[in-house]
PDB file of C-alpha atoms in Angstrom:
ATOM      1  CA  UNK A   1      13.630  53.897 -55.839  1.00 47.00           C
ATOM      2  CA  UNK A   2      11.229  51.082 -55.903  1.00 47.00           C
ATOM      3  CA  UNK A   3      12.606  47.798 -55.152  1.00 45.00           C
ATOM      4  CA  UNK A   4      12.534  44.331 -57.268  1.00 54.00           C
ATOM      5  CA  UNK A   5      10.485  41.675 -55.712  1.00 52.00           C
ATOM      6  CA  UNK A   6      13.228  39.625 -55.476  1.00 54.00           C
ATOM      7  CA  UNK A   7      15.602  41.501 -53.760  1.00 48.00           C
ATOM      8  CA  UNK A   8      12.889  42.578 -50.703  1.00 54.00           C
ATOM      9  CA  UNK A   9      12.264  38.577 -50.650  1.00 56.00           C
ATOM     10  CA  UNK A  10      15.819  37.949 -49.779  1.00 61.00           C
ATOM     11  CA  UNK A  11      15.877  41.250 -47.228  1.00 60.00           C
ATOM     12  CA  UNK A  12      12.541  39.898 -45.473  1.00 55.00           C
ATOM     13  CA  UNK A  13      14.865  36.489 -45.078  1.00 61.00           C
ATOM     14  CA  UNK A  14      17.779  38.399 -43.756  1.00 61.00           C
ATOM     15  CA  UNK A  15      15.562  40.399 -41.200  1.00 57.00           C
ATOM     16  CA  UNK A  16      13.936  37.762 -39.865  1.00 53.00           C
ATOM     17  CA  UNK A  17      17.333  35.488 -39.397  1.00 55.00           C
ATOM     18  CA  UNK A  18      18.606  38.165 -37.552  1.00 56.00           C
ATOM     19  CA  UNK A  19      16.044  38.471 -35.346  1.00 53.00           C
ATOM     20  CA  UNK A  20      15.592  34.423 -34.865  1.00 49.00           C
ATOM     21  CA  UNK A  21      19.312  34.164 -33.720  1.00 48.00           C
ATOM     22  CA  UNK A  22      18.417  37.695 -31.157  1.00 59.00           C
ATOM     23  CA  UNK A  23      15.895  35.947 -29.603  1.00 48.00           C
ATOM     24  CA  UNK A  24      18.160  32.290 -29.189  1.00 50.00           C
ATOM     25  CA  UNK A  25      20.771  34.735 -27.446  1.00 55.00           C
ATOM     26  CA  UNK A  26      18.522  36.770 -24.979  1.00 55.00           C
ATOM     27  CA  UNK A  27      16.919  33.179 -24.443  1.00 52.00           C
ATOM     28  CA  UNK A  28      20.210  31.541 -23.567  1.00 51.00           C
ATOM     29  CA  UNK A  29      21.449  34.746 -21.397  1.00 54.00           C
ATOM     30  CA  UNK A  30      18.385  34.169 -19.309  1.00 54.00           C
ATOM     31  CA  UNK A  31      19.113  30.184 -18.859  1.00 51.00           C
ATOM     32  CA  UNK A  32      22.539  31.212 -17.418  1.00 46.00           C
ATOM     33  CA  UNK A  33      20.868  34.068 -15.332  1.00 59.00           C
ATOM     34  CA  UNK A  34      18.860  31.466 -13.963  1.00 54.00           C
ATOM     35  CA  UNK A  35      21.596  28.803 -13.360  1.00 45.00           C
ATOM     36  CA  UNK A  36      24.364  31.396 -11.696  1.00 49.00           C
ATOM     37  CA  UNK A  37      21.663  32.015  -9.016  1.00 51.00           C
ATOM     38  CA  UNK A  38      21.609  28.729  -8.190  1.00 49.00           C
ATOM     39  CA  UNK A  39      24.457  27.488  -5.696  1.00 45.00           C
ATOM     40  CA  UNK A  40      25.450  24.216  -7.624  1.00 47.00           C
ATOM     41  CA  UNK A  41      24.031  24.451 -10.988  1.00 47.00           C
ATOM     42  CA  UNK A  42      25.861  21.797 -12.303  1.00 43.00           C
ATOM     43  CA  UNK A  43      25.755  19.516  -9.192  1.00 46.00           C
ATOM     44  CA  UNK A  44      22.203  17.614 -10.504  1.00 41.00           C
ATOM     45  CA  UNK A  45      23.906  17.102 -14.094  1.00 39.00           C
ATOM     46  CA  UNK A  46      26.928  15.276 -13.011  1.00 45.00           C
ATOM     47  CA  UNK A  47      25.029  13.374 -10.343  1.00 41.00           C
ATOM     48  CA  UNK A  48      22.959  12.028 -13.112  1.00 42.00           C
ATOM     49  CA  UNK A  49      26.089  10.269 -14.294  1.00 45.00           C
ATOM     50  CA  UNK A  50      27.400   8.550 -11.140  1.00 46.00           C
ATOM     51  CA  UNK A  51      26.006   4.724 -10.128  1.00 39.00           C
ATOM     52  CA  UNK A  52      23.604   4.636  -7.304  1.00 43.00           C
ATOM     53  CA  UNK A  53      24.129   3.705  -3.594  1.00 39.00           C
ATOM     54  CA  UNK A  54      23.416  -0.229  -3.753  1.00 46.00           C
ATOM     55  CA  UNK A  55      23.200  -0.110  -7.368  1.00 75.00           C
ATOM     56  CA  UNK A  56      26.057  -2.723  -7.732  1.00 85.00           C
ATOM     57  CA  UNK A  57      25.991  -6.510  -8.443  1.00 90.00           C
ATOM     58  CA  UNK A  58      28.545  -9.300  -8.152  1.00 94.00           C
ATOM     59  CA  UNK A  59      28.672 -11.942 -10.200  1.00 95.00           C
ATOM     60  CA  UNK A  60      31.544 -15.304 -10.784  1.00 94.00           C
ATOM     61  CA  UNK A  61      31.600 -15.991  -6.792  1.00 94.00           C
ATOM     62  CA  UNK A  62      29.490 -17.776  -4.473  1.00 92.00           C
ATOM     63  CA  UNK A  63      25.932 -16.248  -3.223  1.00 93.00           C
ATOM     64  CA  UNK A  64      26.820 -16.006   0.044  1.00 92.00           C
ATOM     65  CA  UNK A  65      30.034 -13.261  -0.818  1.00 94.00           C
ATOM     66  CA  UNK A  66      28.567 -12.071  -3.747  1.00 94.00           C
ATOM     67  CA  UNK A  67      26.072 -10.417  -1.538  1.00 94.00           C
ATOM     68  CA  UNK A  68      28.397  -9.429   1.166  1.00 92.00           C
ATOM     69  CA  UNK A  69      30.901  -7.477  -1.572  1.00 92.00           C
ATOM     70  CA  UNK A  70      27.876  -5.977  -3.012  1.00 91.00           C
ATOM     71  CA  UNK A  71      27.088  -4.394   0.745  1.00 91.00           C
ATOM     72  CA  UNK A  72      30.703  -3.541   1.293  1.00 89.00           C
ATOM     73  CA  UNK A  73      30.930  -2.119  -2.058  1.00 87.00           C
ATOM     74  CA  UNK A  74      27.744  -0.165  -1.947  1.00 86.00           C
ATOM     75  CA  UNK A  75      28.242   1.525   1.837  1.00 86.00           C
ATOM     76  CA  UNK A  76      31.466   3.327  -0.181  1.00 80.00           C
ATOM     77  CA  UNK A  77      28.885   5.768  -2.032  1.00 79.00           C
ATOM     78  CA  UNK A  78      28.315   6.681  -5.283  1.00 76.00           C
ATOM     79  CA  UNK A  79      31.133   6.791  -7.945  1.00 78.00           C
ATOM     80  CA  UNK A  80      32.212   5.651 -11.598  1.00 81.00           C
ATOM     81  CA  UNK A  81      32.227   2.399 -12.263  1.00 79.00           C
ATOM     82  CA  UNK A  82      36.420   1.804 -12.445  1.00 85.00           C
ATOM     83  CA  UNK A  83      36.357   2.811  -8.780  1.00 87.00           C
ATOM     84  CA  UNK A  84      34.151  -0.109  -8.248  1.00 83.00           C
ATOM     85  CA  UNK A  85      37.395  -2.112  -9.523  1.00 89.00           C
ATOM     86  CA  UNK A  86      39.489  -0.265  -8.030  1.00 91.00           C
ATOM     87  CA  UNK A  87      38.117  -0.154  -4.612  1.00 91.00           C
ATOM     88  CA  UNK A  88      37.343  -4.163  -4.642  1.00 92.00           C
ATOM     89  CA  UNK A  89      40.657  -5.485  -5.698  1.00 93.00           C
ATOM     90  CA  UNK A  90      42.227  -3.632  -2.634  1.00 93.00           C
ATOM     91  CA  UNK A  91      39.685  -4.473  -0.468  1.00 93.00           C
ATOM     92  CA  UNK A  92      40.121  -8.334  -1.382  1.00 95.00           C
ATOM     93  CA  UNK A  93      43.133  -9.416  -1.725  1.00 94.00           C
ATOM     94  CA  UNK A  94      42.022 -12.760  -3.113  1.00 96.00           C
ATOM     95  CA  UNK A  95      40.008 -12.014  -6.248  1.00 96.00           C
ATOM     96  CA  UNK A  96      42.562 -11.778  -9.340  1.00 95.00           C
ATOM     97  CA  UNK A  97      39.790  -9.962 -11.582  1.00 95.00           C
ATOM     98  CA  UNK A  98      36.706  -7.759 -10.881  1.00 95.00           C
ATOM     99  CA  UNK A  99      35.546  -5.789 -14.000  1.00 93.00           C
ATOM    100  CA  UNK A 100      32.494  -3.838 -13.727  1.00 90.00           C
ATOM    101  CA  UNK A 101      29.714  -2.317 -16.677  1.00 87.00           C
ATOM    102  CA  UNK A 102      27.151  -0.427 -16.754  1.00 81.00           C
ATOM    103  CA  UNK A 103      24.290  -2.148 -17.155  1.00 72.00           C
ATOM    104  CA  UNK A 104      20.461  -0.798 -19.205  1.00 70.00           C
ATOM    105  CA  UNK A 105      19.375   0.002 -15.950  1.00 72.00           C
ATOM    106  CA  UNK A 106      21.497   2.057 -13.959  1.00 71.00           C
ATOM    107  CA  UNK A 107      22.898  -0.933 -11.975  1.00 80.00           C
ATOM    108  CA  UNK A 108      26.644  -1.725 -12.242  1.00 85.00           C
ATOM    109  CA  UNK A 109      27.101  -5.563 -13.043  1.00 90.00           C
ATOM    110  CA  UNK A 110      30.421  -6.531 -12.129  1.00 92.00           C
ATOM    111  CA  UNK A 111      32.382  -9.998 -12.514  1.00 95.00           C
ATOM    112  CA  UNK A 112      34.340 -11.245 -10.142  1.00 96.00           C
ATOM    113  CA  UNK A 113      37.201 -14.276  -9.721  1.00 95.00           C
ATOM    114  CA  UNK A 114      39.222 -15.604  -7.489  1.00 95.00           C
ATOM    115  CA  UNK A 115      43.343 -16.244  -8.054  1.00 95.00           C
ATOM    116  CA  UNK A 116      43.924 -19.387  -9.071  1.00 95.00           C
ATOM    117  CA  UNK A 117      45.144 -21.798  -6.350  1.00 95.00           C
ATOM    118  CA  UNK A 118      48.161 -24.036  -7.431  1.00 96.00           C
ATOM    119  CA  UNK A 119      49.486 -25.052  -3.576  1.00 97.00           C
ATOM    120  CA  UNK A 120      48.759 -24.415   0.100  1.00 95.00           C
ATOM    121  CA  UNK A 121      51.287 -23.251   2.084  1.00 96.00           C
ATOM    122  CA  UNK A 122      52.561 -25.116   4.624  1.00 95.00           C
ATOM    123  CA  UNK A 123      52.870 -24.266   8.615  1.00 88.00           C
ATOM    124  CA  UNK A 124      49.546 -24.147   9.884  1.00 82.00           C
ATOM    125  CA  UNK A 125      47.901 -21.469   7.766  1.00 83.00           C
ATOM    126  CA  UNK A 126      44.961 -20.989   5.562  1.00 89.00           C
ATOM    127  CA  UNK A 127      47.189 -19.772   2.823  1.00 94.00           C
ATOM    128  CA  UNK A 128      47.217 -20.362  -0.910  1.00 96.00           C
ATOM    129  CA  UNK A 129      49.819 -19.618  -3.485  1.00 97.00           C
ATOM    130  CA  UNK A 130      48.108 -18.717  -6.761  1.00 97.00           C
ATOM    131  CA  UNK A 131      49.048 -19.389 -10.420  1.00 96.00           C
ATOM    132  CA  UNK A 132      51.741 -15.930 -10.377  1.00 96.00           C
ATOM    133  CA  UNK A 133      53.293 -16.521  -7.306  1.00 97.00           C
ATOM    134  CA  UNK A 134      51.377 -14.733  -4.873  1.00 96.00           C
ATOM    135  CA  UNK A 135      50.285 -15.882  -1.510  1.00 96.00           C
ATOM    136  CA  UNK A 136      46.908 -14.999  -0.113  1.00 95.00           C
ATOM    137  CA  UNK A 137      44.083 -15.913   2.263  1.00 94.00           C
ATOM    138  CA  UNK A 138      40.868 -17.353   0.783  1.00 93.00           C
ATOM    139  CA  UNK A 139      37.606 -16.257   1.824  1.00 92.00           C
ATOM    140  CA  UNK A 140      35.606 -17.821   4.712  1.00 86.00           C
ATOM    141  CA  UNK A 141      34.158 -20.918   3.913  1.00 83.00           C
ATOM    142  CA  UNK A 142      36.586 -22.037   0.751  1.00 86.00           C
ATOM    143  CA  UNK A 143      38.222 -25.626   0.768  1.00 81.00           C
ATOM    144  CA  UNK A 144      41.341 -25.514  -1.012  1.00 75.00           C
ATOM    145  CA  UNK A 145      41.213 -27.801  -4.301  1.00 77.00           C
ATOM    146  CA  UNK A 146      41.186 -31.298  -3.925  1.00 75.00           C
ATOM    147  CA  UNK A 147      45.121 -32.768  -4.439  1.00 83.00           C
ATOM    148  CA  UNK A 148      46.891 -29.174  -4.005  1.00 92.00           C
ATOM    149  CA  UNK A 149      50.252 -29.801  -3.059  1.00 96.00           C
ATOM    150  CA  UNK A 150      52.105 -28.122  -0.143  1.00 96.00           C
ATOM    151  CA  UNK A 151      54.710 -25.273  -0.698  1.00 97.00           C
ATOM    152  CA  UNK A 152      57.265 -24.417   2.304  1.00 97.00           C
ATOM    153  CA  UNK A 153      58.535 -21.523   0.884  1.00 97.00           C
ATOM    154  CA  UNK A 154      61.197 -20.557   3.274  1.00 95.00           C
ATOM    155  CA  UNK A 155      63.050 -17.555   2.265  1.00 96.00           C
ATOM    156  CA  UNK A 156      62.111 -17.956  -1.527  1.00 97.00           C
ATOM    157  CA  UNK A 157      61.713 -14.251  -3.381  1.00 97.00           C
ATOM    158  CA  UNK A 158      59.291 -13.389  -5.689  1.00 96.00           C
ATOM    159  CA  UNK A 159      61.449 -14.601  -8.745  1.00 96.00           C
ATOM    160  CA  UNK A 160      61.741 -18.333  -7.268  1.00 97.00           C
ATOM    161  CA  UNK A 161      57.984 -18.343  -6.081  1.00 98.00           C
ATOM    162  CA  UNK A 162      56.523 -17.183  -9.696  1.00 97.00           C
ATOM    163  CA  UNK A 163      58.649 -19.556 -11.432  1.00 97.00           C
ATOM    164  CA  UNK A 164      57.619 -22.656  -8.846  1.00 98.00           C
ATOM    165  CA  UNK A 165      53.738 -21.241  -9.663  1.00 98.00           C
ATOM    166  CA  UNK A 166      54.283 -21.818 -13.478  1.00 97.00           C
ATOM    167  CA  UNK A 167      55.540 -25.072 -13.160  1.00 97.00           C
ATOM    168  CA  UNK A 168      52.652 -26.069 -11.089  1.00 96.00           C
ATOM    169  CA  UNK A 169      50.166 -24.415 -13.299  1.00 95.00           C
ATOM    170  CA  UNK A 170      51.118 -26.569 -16.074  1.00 94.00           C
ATOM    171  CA  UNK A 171      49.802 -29.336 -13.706  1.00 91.00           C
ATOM    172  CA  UNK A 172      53.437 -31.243 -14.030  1.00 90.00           C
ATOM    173  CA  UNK A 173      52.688 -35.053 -14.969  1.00 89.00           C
ATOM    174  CA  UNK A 174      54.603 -37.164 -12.389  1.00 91.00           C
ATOM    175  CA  UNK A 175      54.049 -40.484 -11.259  1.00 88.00           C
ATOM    176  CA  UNK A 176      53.545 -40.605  -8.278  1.00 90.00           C
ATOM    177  CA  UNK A 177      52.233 -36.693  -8.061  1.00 94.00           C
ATOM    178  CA  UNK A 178      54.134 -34.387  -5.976  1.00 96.00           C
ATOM    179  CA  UNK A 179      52.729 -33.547  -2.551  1.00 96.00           C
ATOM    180  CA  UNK A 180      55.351 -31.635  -0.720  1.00 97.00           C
ATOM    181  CA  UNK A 181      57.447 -28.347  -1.937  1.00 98.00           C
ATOM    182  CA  UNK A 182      60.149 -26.677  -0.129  1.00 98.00           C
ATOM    183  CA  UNK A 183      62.342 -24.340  -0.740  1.00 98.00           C
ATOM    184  CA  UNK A 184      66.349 -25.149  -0.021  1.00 98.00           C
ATOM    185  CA  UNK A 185      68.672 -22.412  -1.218  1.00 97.00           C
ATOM    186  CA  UNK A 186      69.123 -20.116  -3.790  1.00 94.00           C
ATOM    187  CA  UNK A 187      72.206 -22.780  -5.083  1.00 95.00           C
ATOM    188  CA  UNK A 188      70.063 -25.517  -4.337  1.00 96.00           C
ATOM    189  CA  UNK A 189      66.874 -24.416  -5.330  1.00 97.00           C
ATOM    190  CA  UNK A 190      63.521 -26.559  -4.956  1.00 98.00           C
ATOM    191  CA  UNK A 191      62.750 -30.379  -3.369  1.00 98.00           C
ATOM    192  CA  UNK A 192      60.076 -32.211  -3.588  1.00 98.00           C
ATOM    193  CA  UNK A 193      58.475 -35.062  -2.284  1.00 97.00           C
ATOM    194  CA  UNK A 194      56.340 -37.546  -3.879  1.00 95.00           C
ATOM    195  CA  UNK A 195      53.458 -39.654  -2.618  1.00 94.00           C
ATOM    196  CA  UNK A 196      55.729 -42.596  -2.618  1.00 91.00           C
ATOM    197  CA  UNK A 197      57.879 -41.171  -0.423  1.00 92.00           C
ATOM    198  CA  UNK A 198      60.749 -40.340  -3.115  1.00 94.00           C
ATOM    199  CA  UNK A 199      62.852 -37.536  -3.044  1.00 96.00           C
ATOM    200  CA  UNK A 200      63.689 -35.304  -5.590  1.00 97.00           C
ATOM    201  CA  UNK A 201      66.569 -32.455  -5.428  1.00 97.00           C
ATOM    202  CA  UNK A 202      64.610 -30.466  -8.731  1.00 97.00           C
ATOM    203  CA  UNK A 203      67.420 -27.166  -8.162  1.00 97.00           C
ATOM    204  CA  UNK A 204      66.007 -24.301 -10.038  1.00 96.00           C
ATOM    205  CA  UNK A 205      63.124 -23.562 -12.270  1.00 96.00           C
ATOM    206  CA  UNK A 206      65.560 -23.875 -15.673  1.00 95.00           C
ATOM    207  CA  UNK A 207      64.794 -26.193 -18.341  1.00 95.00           C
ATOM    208  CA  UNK A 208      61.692 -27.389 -15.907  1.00 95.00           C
ATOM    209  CA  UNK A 209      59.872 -29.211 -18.376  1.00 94.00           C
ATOM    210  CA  UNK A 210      62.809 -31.061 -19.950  1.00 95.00           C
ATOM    211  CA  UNK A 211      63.800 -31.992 -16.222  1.00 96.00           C
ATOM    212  CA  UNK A 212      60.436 -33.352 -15.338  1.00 95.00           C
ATOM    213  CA  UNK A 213      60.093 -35.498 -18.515  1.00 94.00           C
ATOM    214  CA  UNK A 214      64.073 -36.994 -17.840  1.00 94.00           C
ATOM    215  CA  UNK A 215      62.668 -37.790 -14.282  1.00 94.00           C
ATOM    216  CA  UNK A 216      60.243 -39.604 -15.477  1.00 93.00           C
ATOM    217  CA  UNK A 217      62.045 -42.116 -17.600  1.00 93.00           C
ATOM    218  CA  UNK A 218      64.741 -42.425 -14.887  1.00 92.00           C
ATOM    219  CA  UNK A 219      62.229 -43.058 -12.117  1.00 91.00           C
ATOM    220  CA  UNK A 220      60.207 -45.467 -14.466  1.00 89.00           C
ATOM    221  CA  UNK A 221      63.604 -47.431 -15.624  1.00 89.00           C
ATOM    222  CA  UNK A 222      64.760 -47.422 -12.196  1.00 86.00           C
ATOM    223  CA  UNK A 223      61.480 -49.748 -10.761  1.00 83.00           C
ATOM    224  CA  UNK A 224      61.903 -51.441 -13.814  1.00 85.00           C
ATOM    225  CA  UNK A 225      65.159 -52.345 -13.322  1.00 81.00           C
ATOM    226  CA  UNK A 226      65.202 -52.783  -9.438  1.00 75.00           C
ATOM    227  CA  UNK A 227      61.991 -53.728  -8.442  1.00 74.00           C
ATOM    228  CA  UNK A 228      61.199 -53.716  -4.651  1.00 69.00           C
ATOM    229  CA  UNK A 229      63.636 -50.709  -4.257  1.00 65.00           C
ATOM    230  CA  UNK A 230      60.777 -48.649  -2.417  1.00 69.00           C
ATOM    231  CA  UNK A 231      61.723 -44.705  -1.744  1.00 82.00           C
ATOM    232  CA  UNK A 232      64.688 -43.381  -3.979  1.00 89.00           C
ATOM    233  CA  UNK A 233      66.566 -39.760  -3.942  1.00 94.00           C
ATOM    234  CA  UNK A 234      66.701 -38.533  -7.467  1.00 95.00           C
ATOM    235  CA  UNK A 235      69.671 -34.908  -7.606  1.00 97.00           C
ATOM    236  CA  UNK A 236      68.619 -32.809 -11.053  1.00 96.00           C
ATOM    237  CA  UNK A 237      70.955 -30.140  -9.382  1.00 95.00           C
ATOM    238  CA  UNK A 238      73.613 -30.940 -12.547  1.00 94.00           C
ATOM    239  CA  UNK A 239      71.121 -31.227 -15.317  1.00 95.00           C
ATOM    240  CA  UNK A 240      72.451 -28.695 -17.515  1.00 92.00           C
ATOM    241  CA  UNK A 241      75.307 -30.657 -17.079  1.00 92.00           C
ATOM    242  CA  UNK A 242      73.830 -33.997 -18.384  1.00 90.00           C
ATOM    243  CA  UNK A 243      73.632 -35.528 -15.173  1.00 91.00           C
ATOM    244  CA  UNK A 244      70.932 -37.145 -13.068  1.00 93.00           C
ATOM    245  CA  UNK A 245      71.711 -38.730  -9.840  1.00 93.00           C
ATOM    246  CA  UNK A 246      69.592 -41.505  -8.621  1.00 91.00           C
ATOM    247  CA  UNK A 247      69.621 -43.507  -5.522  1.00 87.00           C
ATOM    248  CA  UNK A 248      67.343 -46.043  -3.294  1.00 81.00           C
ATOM    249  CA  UNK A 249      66.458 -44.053   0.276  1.00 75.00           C
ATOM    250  CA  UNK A 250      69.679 -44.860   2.589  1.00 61.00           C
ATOM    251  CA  UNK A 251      71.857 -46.168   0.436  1.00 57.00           C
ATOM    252  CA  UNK A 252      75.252 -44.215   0.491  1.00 55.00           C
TER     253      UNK A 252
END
């Protein structure tokens, strides 16, 4: 039986589908032939994907350690970029971000800072608390900020050190500006000294910025009031009981 034109147009298309998607599968069968005899066939592939060795920039810090992270950082090898991160945060302790991209070319760009400095600490070291409580060494070669006050922590824990940092990361407005921290007890919390020599028994870190504002008045009324008075001992240690102790240096 003869067939319609049609229907040997639409078996020619079938036929030559068929063989089309034969010939994709014996093509593909030889490809993984070809790979399996290979020892790492996959080894080039995912290489492509990794950052080179010394493909890594620093950015956000000085020249001078800029270049000496990027040679640290580079002598680890090749790997993804949130190992760059990774590995620089624990290998310096004093950077509080480093976030890395990939850049057009192939080169990871990564951005670095340091913590933020809001006291030295006291006793001969090089140390800095930052803006969260944490002490650290600075780099080689940083001067702390101009007008840092000094923190003698003492046997302060983290909770007393983080909430002393947030106080003096709101850059407290005191006149005169405090220039000496220490730490007393945990009843008697935090003193300070001013750069006139005043004294001030601040207790803990509650109701901090209603404290500091009463302080000022009192201090201001006070050398108002009794000019000539010199050094005074303020006690905020009973604040949240409405009282504010104030007193010229040795009187009893």
């Amino acid at each position: 039986m003869a067939l319609r034109p049609k229907v040997r147009g639409q078996r020619a298309r079938q036929a030559a589908a068929a063989a089309a998607v034969m010939f994709l599968g014996a093509a593909a069968a030889a490809t993984l032939r070809n790979f399996s005899r290979q020892e790492h066939p996959w080894a080039a592939l995912r290489a492509s994907f990794k950052p080179s060795v010394g493909r890594v920039s620093v950015e956000g810090v000085d020249e001078a350690l800029a270049r000496r992270m990027e040679a640290d950082l580079a002598a680890g090898g090749p790997r993804p970029k949130q190992r760059w991160t990774a590995d620089a945060l624990a290998r310096y302790p004093f950077l509080g971000s480093f976030d890395c991209r990939r850049g057009w070319t192939g080169r990871t760009v990564c951005r670095a800072s340091l913590r933020t400095a809001v006291a030295a600490i006291a006793g001969g070291t090089r140390d800095w608390l930052d803006d969260q409580g944490v002490r650290f060494s600075p780099p080689q070669g940083y001067a702390a900020p101009a007008a840092l006050p000094v923190v003698e922590p003492g046997r302060a824990g983290a909770k007393e050190l983080s909430g002393l940092a947030a106080f003096l990361a709101a850059r407290p407005s005191l006149s005169p500006p405090i220039v000496r921290v220490s730490y007393v007890s945990s009843q008697d919390g935090w003193r300070f000294k001013l750069e006139d020599g005043t004294t001030v028994l601040f207790g803990d870190m509650n109701w901090s910025s209603q404290k500091l504002e009463r302080l000022g008045q009192v201090l201001s009324d006070a050398r108002a009031e009794f000019p000539g008075k010199g050094r005074m001992t303020a006690d905020l240690r009973y604040f949240e009981d409405g009282r504010i102790l104030l007193r010229p240096v040795g009187a009893r």
